[in-house]
Every structure is written in C-alpha cells, then in structure tokens.
Short mmCIF file of C-alpha atoms in Angstrom, two decimals:
data_model
loop_
_atom_site.label_atom_id
_atom_site.label_comp_id
_atom_site.label_asym_id
_atom_site.label_seq_id
_atom_site.Cartn_x
_atom_site.Cartn_y
_atom_site.Cartn_z
CA MET A 164 -31.90 -13.74 -1.97
CA LEU A 165 -28.90 -12.39 -0.03
CA PRO A 166 -29.41 -10.73 3.69
CA GLY A 167 -29.15 -7.13 4.36
CA LYS A 168 -30.02 -4.16 2.77
CA LEU A 169 -27.44 -3.80 0.63
CA PRO A 170 -27.76 -4.22 -2.82
CA PRO A 171 -25.25 -6.82 -4.12
CA LYS A 172 -23.04 -3.70 -6.06
CA ASN A 173 -22.60 -2.57 -3.29
CA LEU A 174 -21.43 -4.80 -1.27
CA CYS A 175 -17.59 -5.49 -0.43
CA ASP A 176 -15.45 -7.97 -3.15
CA TYR A 177 -18.81 -9.74 -4.00
CA TYR A 178 -19.40 -11.69 -7.11
CA SER A 179 -21.38 -14.91 -7.91
CA TRP A 180 -22.26 -16.90 -10.91
CA ILE A 181 -24.81 -19.33 -11.61
CA VAL A 182 -24.69 -21.98 -14.35
CA TYR A 183 -27.78 -23.42 -15.91
CA TYR A 184 -27.89 -27.37 -17.19
CA LYS A 185 -30.23 -29.09 -19.16
CA ASP A 186 -30.63 -33.19 -19.55
CA GLY A 187 -26.62 -32.98 -16.94
CA LYS A 188 -25.15 -30.92 -20.24
CA LYS A 189 -23.96 -26.91 -19.66
CA ILE A 190 -26.00 -24.79 -21.22
CA SER A 191 -24.93 -21.19 -20.03
CA ARG A 192 -23.77 -19.47 -17.24
CA ASP A 193 -24.56 -16.02 -15.35
CA SER A 194 -22.39 -13.96 -13.86
CA SER A 195 -24.15 -10.54 -13.68
CA VAL A 196 -24.13 -9.34 -10.12
CA THR A 197 -27.83 -9.68 -8.82
CA ASP A 198 -29.44 -10.89 -5.74
CA SER A 199 -31.53 -12.90 -8.06
CA TYR A 200 -30.98 -14.70 -11.38
CA CYS A 201 -34.02 -16.05 -13.92
CA VAL A 202 -33.76 -19.07 -15.18
CA PRO A 203 -34.50 -19.78 -18.87
CA ASP A 204 -37.23 -22.02 -20.08
CA GLY A 205 -35.69 -25.87 -20.43
CA ILE A 206 -33.20 -25.73 -18.00
CA ASP A 207 -33.74 -28.14 -14.87
CA SER A 208 -30.46 -27.70 -12.69
CA VAL A 209 -28.46 -25.10 -11.32
CA ASP A 210 -25.08 -24.30 -9.67
CA VAL A 211 -24.93 -21.19 -7.86
CA TYR A 212 -21.66 -19.75 -6.25
CA ALA A 213 -21.33 -16.23 -4.71
CA ASN A 214 -18.78 -15.24 -2.70
CA GLY A 215 -17.69 -11.74 -0.21
CA ASN A 216 -14.52 -10.43 0.38
CA GLY A 217 -13.03 -14.00 0.69
CA TYR A 218 -16.30 -15.34 2.66
CA GLU A 219 -18.16 -18.40 1.07
CA ILE A 220 -21.43 -17.14 0.96
CA VAL A 221 -23.33 -19.58 -1.18
CA ASP A 222 -22.31 -22.62 -3.12
CA THR A 223 -24.88 -24.77 -3.92
CA SER A 224 -27.09 -26.64 -6.79
CA PHE A 225 -30.22 -27.49 -7.17
CA ARG A 226 -33.30 -28.94 -9.65
CA VAL A 227 -35.79 -26.57 -10.45
CA ASN A 228 -38.46 -27.75 -9.71
CA GLU A 229 -40.35 -24.36 -8.43
CA GLY A 230 -41.31 -20.78 -9.28
CA TYR A 231 -39.12 -19.55 -6.53
CA THR A 232 -36.43 -20.93 -5.06
CA ALA A 233 -34.85 -19.09 -2.05
CA ILE A 234 -30.96 -19.92 -0.95
CA PRO A 235 -30.28 -19.84 2.36
CA ILE A 236 -26.29 -18.20 2.85
CA GLN A 237 -23.16 -20.09 4.71
CA PRO A 238 -23.05 -19.78 8.28
CA THR A 239 -19.76 -18.44 8.17
CA SER A 240 -20.42 -15.25 6.15
CA VAL A 241 -22.89 -13.84 8.45
CA GLU A 242 -20.08 -11.91 9.79
CA TYR A 243 -19.66 -10.39 6.13
CA PHE A 244 -23.04 -9.21 6.55
CA THR A 245 -23.22 -8.06 9.61
CA ALA A 246 -19.81 -5.62 8.69
CA HIS A 247 -22.26 -4.14 5.78
CA ASP A 248 -25.33 -3.51 8.04
CA LYS A 249 -23.24 -1.89 10.87
CA PHE A 250 -21.58 0.58 8.16
CA LEU A 251 -25.07 1.51 7.39
CA SER A 252 -26.46 2.08 10.39
CA ASP A 253 -23.29 4.01 11.63
CA VAL A 254 -24.01 6.24 8.21
CA GLU A 255 -27.96 6.24 9.34
CA SER A 256 -26.51 7.90 12.77
CA SER A 257 -23.90 9.63 11.73
CA HIS A 258 -20.85 8.05 13.50
CA ILE A 259 -19.03 6.13 11.04
CA GLN A 260 -16.00 4.59 12.79
CA LEU A 261 -13.08 3.30 10.52
CA THR A 262 -10.48 1.15 12.06
CA THR A 263 -6.69 1.35 10.82
CA GLU A 264 -3.60 -1.09 11.19
CA ASP A 265 -1.40 1.71 10.40
CA GLU A 266 -0.94 3.94 13.37
CA ASP A 267 0.39 6.60 11.79
CA ILE A 268 -3.03 7.70 10.17
CA GLU A 269 -4.63 7.44 13.59
CA ILE A 270 -2.24 10.37 14.83
CA LEU A 271 -2.58 12.33 11.00
CA ASP A 272 -6.00 12.83 11.81
CA LYS A 273 -5.95 13.65 15.09
CA GLU A 274 -3.29 16.07 14.79
CA TYR A 275 -5.25 17.28 11.28
CA GLY A 276 -8.88 16.24 11.16
CA PHE A 277 -8.43 14.76 7.49
CA MET A 278 -11.06 12.04 8.01
CA SER A 279 -14.10 14.42 9.20
CA THR A 280 -14.05 15.52 5.39
CA PHE A 281 -15.36 12.18 5.14
CA ASP A 282 -18.27 12.22 8.28
CA ALA A 283 -16.14 9.71 9.73
CA THR A 284 -13.63 9.09 12.85
CA ILE A 285 -10.20 6.24 12.58
CA SER A 286 -8.66 4.81 15.51
CA TYR A 287 -5.88 2.62 15.93
CA THR A 288 -6.31 -1.18 15.97
CA SER A 289 -3.47 -3.62 15.55
CA TRP A 290 -4.04 -6.71 12.87
CA ASP A 291 -4.03 -9.32 15.74
CA VAL A 292 -6.75 -8.34 18.09
CA PRO A 293 -9.82 -10.66 17.13
CA GLY A 294 -12.85 -9.30 14.47
CA ARG A 295 -9.77 -8.40 11.45
CA ASP A 296 -12.36 -9.35 9.50
CA PHE A 297 -15.48 -7.18 10.44
CA ARG A 298 -13.37 -4.35 10.03
CA PHE A 299 -11.61 -4.38 6.98
CA THR A 300 -15.58 -5.49 5.40
CA TYR A 301 -16.70 -2.36 7.07
CA ASN A 302 -13.46 -0.55 5.85
CA CYS A 303 -13.98 -1.65 2.15
CA THR A 304 -17.95 -0.95 2.08
CA ALA A 305 -16.77 3.06 3.32
CA GLU A 306 -14.30 3.21 0.61
CA ASN A 307 -17.22 2.23 -1.59
CA TYR A 308 -19.61 4.85 0.19
CA PHE A 309 -16.85 7.22 -0.32
CA ASN A 310 -16.08 7.15 -3.47
CA ASP A 311 -19.84 7.49 -4.56
CA LYS A 312 -20.34 10.68 -1.72
CA TYR A 313 -17.27 12.09 -3.21
CA PRO A 314 -16.40 11.15 -6.23
CA THR A 315 -13.73 14.06 -6.88
CA LYS A 316 -12.10 14.00 -2.92
CA TYR A 317 -11.65 10.45 -2.83
CA PRO A 318 -9.00 9.43 -5.30
CA ASP A 319 -6.88 12.50 -3.80
CA LEU A 320 -7.47 10.92 0.07
CA PRO A 321 -3.33 9.07 -0.48
CA GLN A 322 -2.01 12.77 -1.43
CA THR A 323 -3.79 14.35 1.39
CA ILE A 324 -2.28 12.12 3.53
CA ASP A 325 1.05 12.72 2.06
CA SER A 326 0.69 16.14 1.74
CA LEU A 327 -0.04 16.32 5.88
CA ARG A 328 2.79 13.15 7.05
CA TYR A 329 5.24 15.99 6.05
CA LEU A 330 4.04 19.16 6.02
CA GLU A 331 6.27 19.83 8.66
CA LEU A 332 9.04 19.97 6.37
CA ASP A 333 7.03 21.21 3.26
CA GLN A 334 6.82 24.73 5.18
CA LYS A 335 10.27 24.53 6.32
CA CYS A 336 11.36 23.67 2.73
CA GLY A 337 14.75 25.76 2.04
CA SER A 338 14.67 26.85 5.42
CA SER A 339 16.94 25.48 8.75
CA VAL A 340 14.82 23.38 11.18
CA THR A 341 14.83 22.50 14.36
CA GLU A 342 13.83 19.97 16.68
CA LYS A 343 10.98 22.46 17.57
CA ASP A 344 9.50 22.85 14.15
CA LEU A 345 9.04 18.70 14.13
CA LEU A 346 6.26 17.96 16.12
CA VAL A 347 4.23 15.69 14.33
CA LEU A 348 6.99 13.72 12.40
CA PRO A 349 8.79 12.09 15.05
CA GLN A 350 5.66 10.13 15.98
CA LEU A 351 5.56 8.38 13.26
CA ALA A 352 6.92 5.24 11.94
CA ASN A 353 9.84 5.26 9.33
CA PHE A 354 10.82 8.72 10.23
CA ASN A 355 14.55 8.22 12.06
CA LEU A 356 16.84 11.07 13.72
CA ASP A 357 19.49 8.01 14.68
CA LEU A 358 21.30 7.56 12.00
CA GLU A 359 23.94 5.41 13.99
CA SER A 360 22.01 3.14 15.26
CA HIS A 361 20.18 2.62 12.62
CA THR A 362 23.31 1.59 9.73
CA ALA A 363 24.94 -0.37 12.15
CA LYS A 364 21.84 -2.47 12.59
CA MET A 365 21.08 -2.88 9.01
CA LEU A 366 24.49 -3.80 8.51
CA GLY A 367 24.45 -6.52 11.27
CA GLU A 368 21.34 -8.49 9.73
CA ARG A 369 22.80 -11.64 8.15
CA TYR A 370 21.35 -11.59 4.56
CA GLN A 371 23.49 -8.77 3.87
CA THR A 372 26.87 -10.84 4.58
CA ARG A 373 26.74 -11.58 0.78
CA TYR A 374 26.44 -8.43 -0.77
CA LEU A 375 29.33 -7.32 2.02
CA GLU A 376 31.48 -10.22 0.86
CA GLU A 377 30.76 -8.99 -2.98
CA LEU A 378 31.77 -5.92 -2.94
CA ASN A 379 35.27 -6.70 -0.86
CA LYS A 380 35.96 -8.83 -4.21
CA ARG A 381 34.88 -6.36 -6.61
CA ALA A 382 36.20 -3.07 -7.19
CA TRP A 383 34.32 -0.39 -6.81
CA SER A 384 33.57 3.27 -6.12
CA VAL A 385 30.71 5.47 -4.90
CA GLY A 386 30.64 6.91 -8.00
CA SER A 387 30.47 3.63 -10.08
CA ILE A 388 27.81 2.50 -7.73
CA ILE A 389 25.75 5.05 -8.70
CA ASP A 390 26.63 4.63 -12.17
CA SER A 391 24.67 1.29 -11.52
CA VAL A 392 22.23 2.72 -10.29
CA LYS A 393 21.31 4.85 -13.03
CA TYR A 394 21.97 2.78 -16.11
CA GLY A 395 21.99 -0.76 -14.61
CA LYS A 396 18.78 -2.81 -15.44
CA ASP A 397 19.84 -5.53 -13.12
CA TYR A 398 18.01 -5.24 -9.02
CA HIS A 399 21.27 -6.43 -7.21
CA ASN A 400 22.80 -3.53 -8.03
CA ILE A 401 20.42 -2.02 -6.33
CA ARG A 402 20.99 -4.43 -2.66
CA LEU A 403 24.29 -3.59 -3.81
CA ALA A 404 24.02 0.54 -3.36
CA GLU A 405 21.61 0.31 -0.24
CA ILE A 406 25.30 -1.21 1.37
CA VAL A 407 27.44 1.09 -0.09
CA GLY A 408 24.46 3.68 1.48
CA TYR A 409 25.54 2.40 4.96
CA LEU A 410 29.53 2.11 4.43
CA HIS A 411 29.30 6.10 3.13
CA THR A 412 26.30 7.61 4.01
CA LYS A 413 27.13 11.11 3.68
CA ASP A 414 28.57 10.65 0.01
CA MET A 415 25.74 8.26 -1.70
CA VAL A 416 22.75 10.28 0.19
CA ASN A 417 23.88 13.71 -0.91
CA ARG A 418 24.16 12.05 -4.55
CA LEU A 419 20.62 10.27 -4.21
CA ILE A 420 18.87 13.06 -3.31
CA GLU A 421 20.50 15.16 -7.01
CA LEU A 422 19.00 11.82 -8.60
CA ILE A 423 14.91 12.43 -7.02
CA SER A 424 14.08 14.78 -10.03
CA ASP A 425 15.56 12.08 -12.49
CA THR A 426 12.88 10.50 -14.37
CA SER A 427 14.74 8.29 -16.46
CA PHE A 428 13.24 4.86 -17.27
CA VAL A 429 16.18 2.44 -17.04
CA GLY A 430 13.56 -1.21 -16.53
CA LEU A 431 14.47 -4.14 -14.04
CA THR A 432 15.75 -8.01 -15.04
CA ASN A 433 17.02 -10.24 -11.92
CA SER A 434 13.85 -9.17 -9.89
CA ALA A 435 11.93 -12.53 -9.03
CA ASP A 436 10.30 -12.47 -5.71
CA LEU A 437 10.38 -8.52 -5.71
CA ILE A 438 6.28 -7.23 -5.46
CA TYR A 439 5.86 -3.26 -6.52
CA TRP A 440 2.04 -3.50 -7.58
CA GLU A 441 1.70 -0.58 -9.98
CA ARG A 442 4.02 -2.72 -12.36
CA ILE A 443 2.64 -6.15 -11.71
CA LYS A 444 -0.39 -4.29 -13.07
CA SER A 445 1.37 -2.64 -15.87
CA GLY A 446 2.17 -6.18 -16.70
CA ASP A 447 6.14 -4.83 -16.27
CA LEU A 448 7.10 -6.95 -13.46
CA GLN A 449 6.00 -10.66 -12.85
CA SER A 450 4.30 -11.93 -10.39
CA TYR A 451 5.48 -14.87 -7.66
CA GLY A 452 2.54 -14.10 -5.26
CA HIS A 453 5.09 -14.15 -2.73
CA GLY A 454 8.24 -11.93 -2.12
CA GLY A 455 9.49 -8.85 -0.89
CA VAL A 456 7.66 -5.24 -0.87
CA VAL A 457 8.68 -2.11 -2.48
CA PHE A 458 6.94 1.16 -2.45
CA ASP A 459 8.27 2.61 -4.69
CA ASP A 460 8.95 2.35 -8.88
CA VAL A 461 12.49 1.05 -9.06
CA PHE A 462 11.94 1.35 -13.24
CA THR A 463 13.05 4.49 -13.08
CA VAL A 464 16.60 6.64 -11.50
CA SER A 465 13.93 8.95 -9.20
CA GLY A 466 12.07 5.58 -7.62
CA ARG A 467 15.51 3.63 -6.97
CA ALA A 468 17.02 7.03 -5.68
CA ASN A 469 13.69 7.60 -3.22
CA HIS A 470 14.05 3.48 -2.10
CA LEU A 471 17.49 3.65 -1.49
CA LEU A 472 17.31 6.82 0.79
CA TYR A 473 14.25 5.46 2.72
CA LYS A 474 17.03 1.24 2.78
CA ILE A 475 20.05 4.13 4.33
CA THR A 476 18.43 6.67 6.57
CA GLY A 477 15.43 4.52 7.54
CA THR A 478 13.42 7.59 6.95
CA ARG A 479 10.59 7.72 4.33
CA LEU A 480 9.43 10.92 3.08
CA GLY A 481 7.02 10.31 0.89
CA ASN A 482 6.92 7.47 -2.51
CA VAL A 483 7.51 7.72 -6.10
CA ARG A 484 4.96 6.07 -8.30
CA MET A 485 4.79 5.55 -11.57
CA LYS A 486 4.55 9.02 -13.79
CA PRO A 487 4.95 11.27 -10.67
CA SER A 488 4.86 14.85 -11.60
CA PRO A 489 7.77 17.33 -12.19
CA GLU A 490 6.23 19.52 -9.06
CA TYR A 491 5.38 16.16 -6.51
CA LEU A 492 9.53 14.76 -7.43
CA GLU A 493 10.92 18.91 -6.50
CA ARG A 494 8.54 18.72 -3.19
CA LEU A 495 10.07 15.08 -2.37
CA LYS A 496 13.49 16.22 -3.59
CA CYS A 497 12.99 19.23 -0.83
CA ARG A 498 11.63 17.23 1.81
CA TRP A 499 14.80 15.29 1.65
CA ILE A 500 16.81 18.33 1.25
CA THR A 501 15.69 20.03 4.78
CA TYR A 502 16.03 16.54 6.90
CA TRP A 503 19.31 15.99 5.92
CA ASP A 504 20.53 19.05 6.35
CA PHE A 505 18.40 18.85 9.79
CA ILE A 506 20.19 15.30 10.63
CA MET A 507 23.16 16.96 9.10
CA GLN A 508 23.43 20.13 12.27
CA ASP A 509 26.88 20.11 14.23
CA GLY A 510 28.26 17.26 12.13
CA GLY A 511 25.77 14.92 11.64
CA PRO A 512 26.25 11.46 13.96
CA THR A 513 29.96 11.11 14.72
CA THR A 514 29.57 7.32 12.34
CA THR A 515 28.11 8.60 9.57
CA ARG A 516 30.20 7.89 6.85
#
C-alpha cells in the first residue's frame, strides 16, 4: 500500500507494474495504475516495481503466502510523498506556493498576478538551492491539479505568459516606443538593448572560429545567405547565417523580420545533437539524448527567422512553434518591428553593421 492521501493516478509521474510467476515461470504482467493488485489463483510469487518522478518507491519480490501483503516504500522516496502531502495541505488552506527557476515568471506574476487565476503564488528559487526534487514534485502535482480544476484555462497558460511578457510591445505595436513605455521588459532575461556588446561577445566565442573561417573561404552575400535560410535544409546554413548576422546586423535583421510570416516548410538535415522537442515528438527529428536546445521550429522559414533574430540581437520576443496561427505570427512580426525601430533610434548602436 502506498502512503499519502492521493491515489496513484494523481501522483506525479507515477508508474508501476507487477509480474506474476508460477513454478518459476512468468505467467502475466499487470501495469495498471493502482495502489493494490489482486493476485490470480495459482500464482506463487510476484515481482513488484513502482517509480514516482525518478524516485524508486518499490523494487521487490516475494512469495505469496498470505491473503494480504503490505510492502513498505523505499526510505529514499519519502520526500516524493511528502511533497504530495504538502501540496494537499496547501490546497486545503488555500495557500498554494509554487516555485520557479525562471526569474522572469516571478517578475511577471508580481506585475500582472496571472497565477491568482489558479489560487496560487509563485516565487523564484535558484536551481542550486537544496530541495530541488521536492520543489519539482510539488510543482508537478500542482500542474495535475490545475489541469483537472481548470481544464480550459491551464492549456492557455503558455500563451497567457507570452502575451503578458510582451504586453508593452503589443500595446505599442506600429507606434514609436520610448524608454518610459518599457517598464517590465528590460527587467526580463533575453531582452537586450546593447547590440554592440552582444555582437562583439558572440563573435568572440571560440566555437565561432570555424564558421568565420568557412565564410572567408567562400563567395557569399547577405542575399545568398538569406536564400540558404529560406531554401536550404542543411542546419549548417543556419549557423553561417548567425555569423553573418553579427557581421551585417542591420541588413540581416531587416530581412529576417520580413520572413517571420513565411510558414513555408523547409525540413532539416545535418542536425545531429540538435534538440527541438516538438519535432522529436513528431518523429521529424532524431533524439540523441543530448545536444543544444532550440526554442523555435527551425524546420520552417518563420521558425528559422525567429531563431536567428534571437541569436543576432540577444532578444527573445516569442517562440515560433509547429503550426503557428497567422495571427500570432503577425503579432510576433509587429513586436520585432517595434523593438527594432526602438533600437535604431538615433541611428542605432555605433557599431551595428
């Protein structure tokens, strides 16, 4: 029997199974999510295994010699159940306290209170503060709870956060932005107003050397690089376009902004060690278990353009996922135009190329 008040189906990332044996031979296996198993007639021994969010809860074998057998959980998994019990206690006292390792989310919640929709507060805690497993399990349990309680609102939370994160730009879309219009955005990570320092830093990274050397050996133009982004499947082209963006920032940014609304599918090759979870889940991209993560669908022109704009400017204004709506892409494009006009006031940074 499992401890705690929540049934297994409400536990965070919980799974289990039991294997039945007769005379040493495997007869069957039951992997239903339950806190107890009914042993069929004639079975003389069983193997039981249960895991919750990476915690090994049960891993044991025993002979069937009683009508009822209770198996103690592993001592190391006590923290897993403690997190669930703490969440239930907080629900009863209307004091749900989520934690995040993304400082932006805490800033946004303080500004807009979007977590109040879920009767919860959220606070920033660095990943290296002890108790991370406990916090993760607590948050995971809360996610299941909110999914059940707010089935229509919770799936929209990422979009809600996106809209709040860039609300200042969305409100001023198509208008001139001044410093007094941007109160929240400058506090957030991945919002950069110093292109000079960013491009210099990125060009100085050691891993960029081989791309710079390759560019020096081939005949290229900004136009040919943009064409490779639009039509070339090789991921290597995207990396070269990134370098050209640091060298010819103004021209590249202006051309890439125009591509944000281009939903053409290009595909991708030579992408070993690249991680984009939506394409891995769809089967379009192989997972190697490690590699660099991108947050835009670089299988498409719009996703590539947004990814490159982020790399070149050091600023993220939203993500292009699989099958984005035309309305979202137009809003994203307008954000980039508004941001870029703001950056380019008075001619822009002196070293912007």
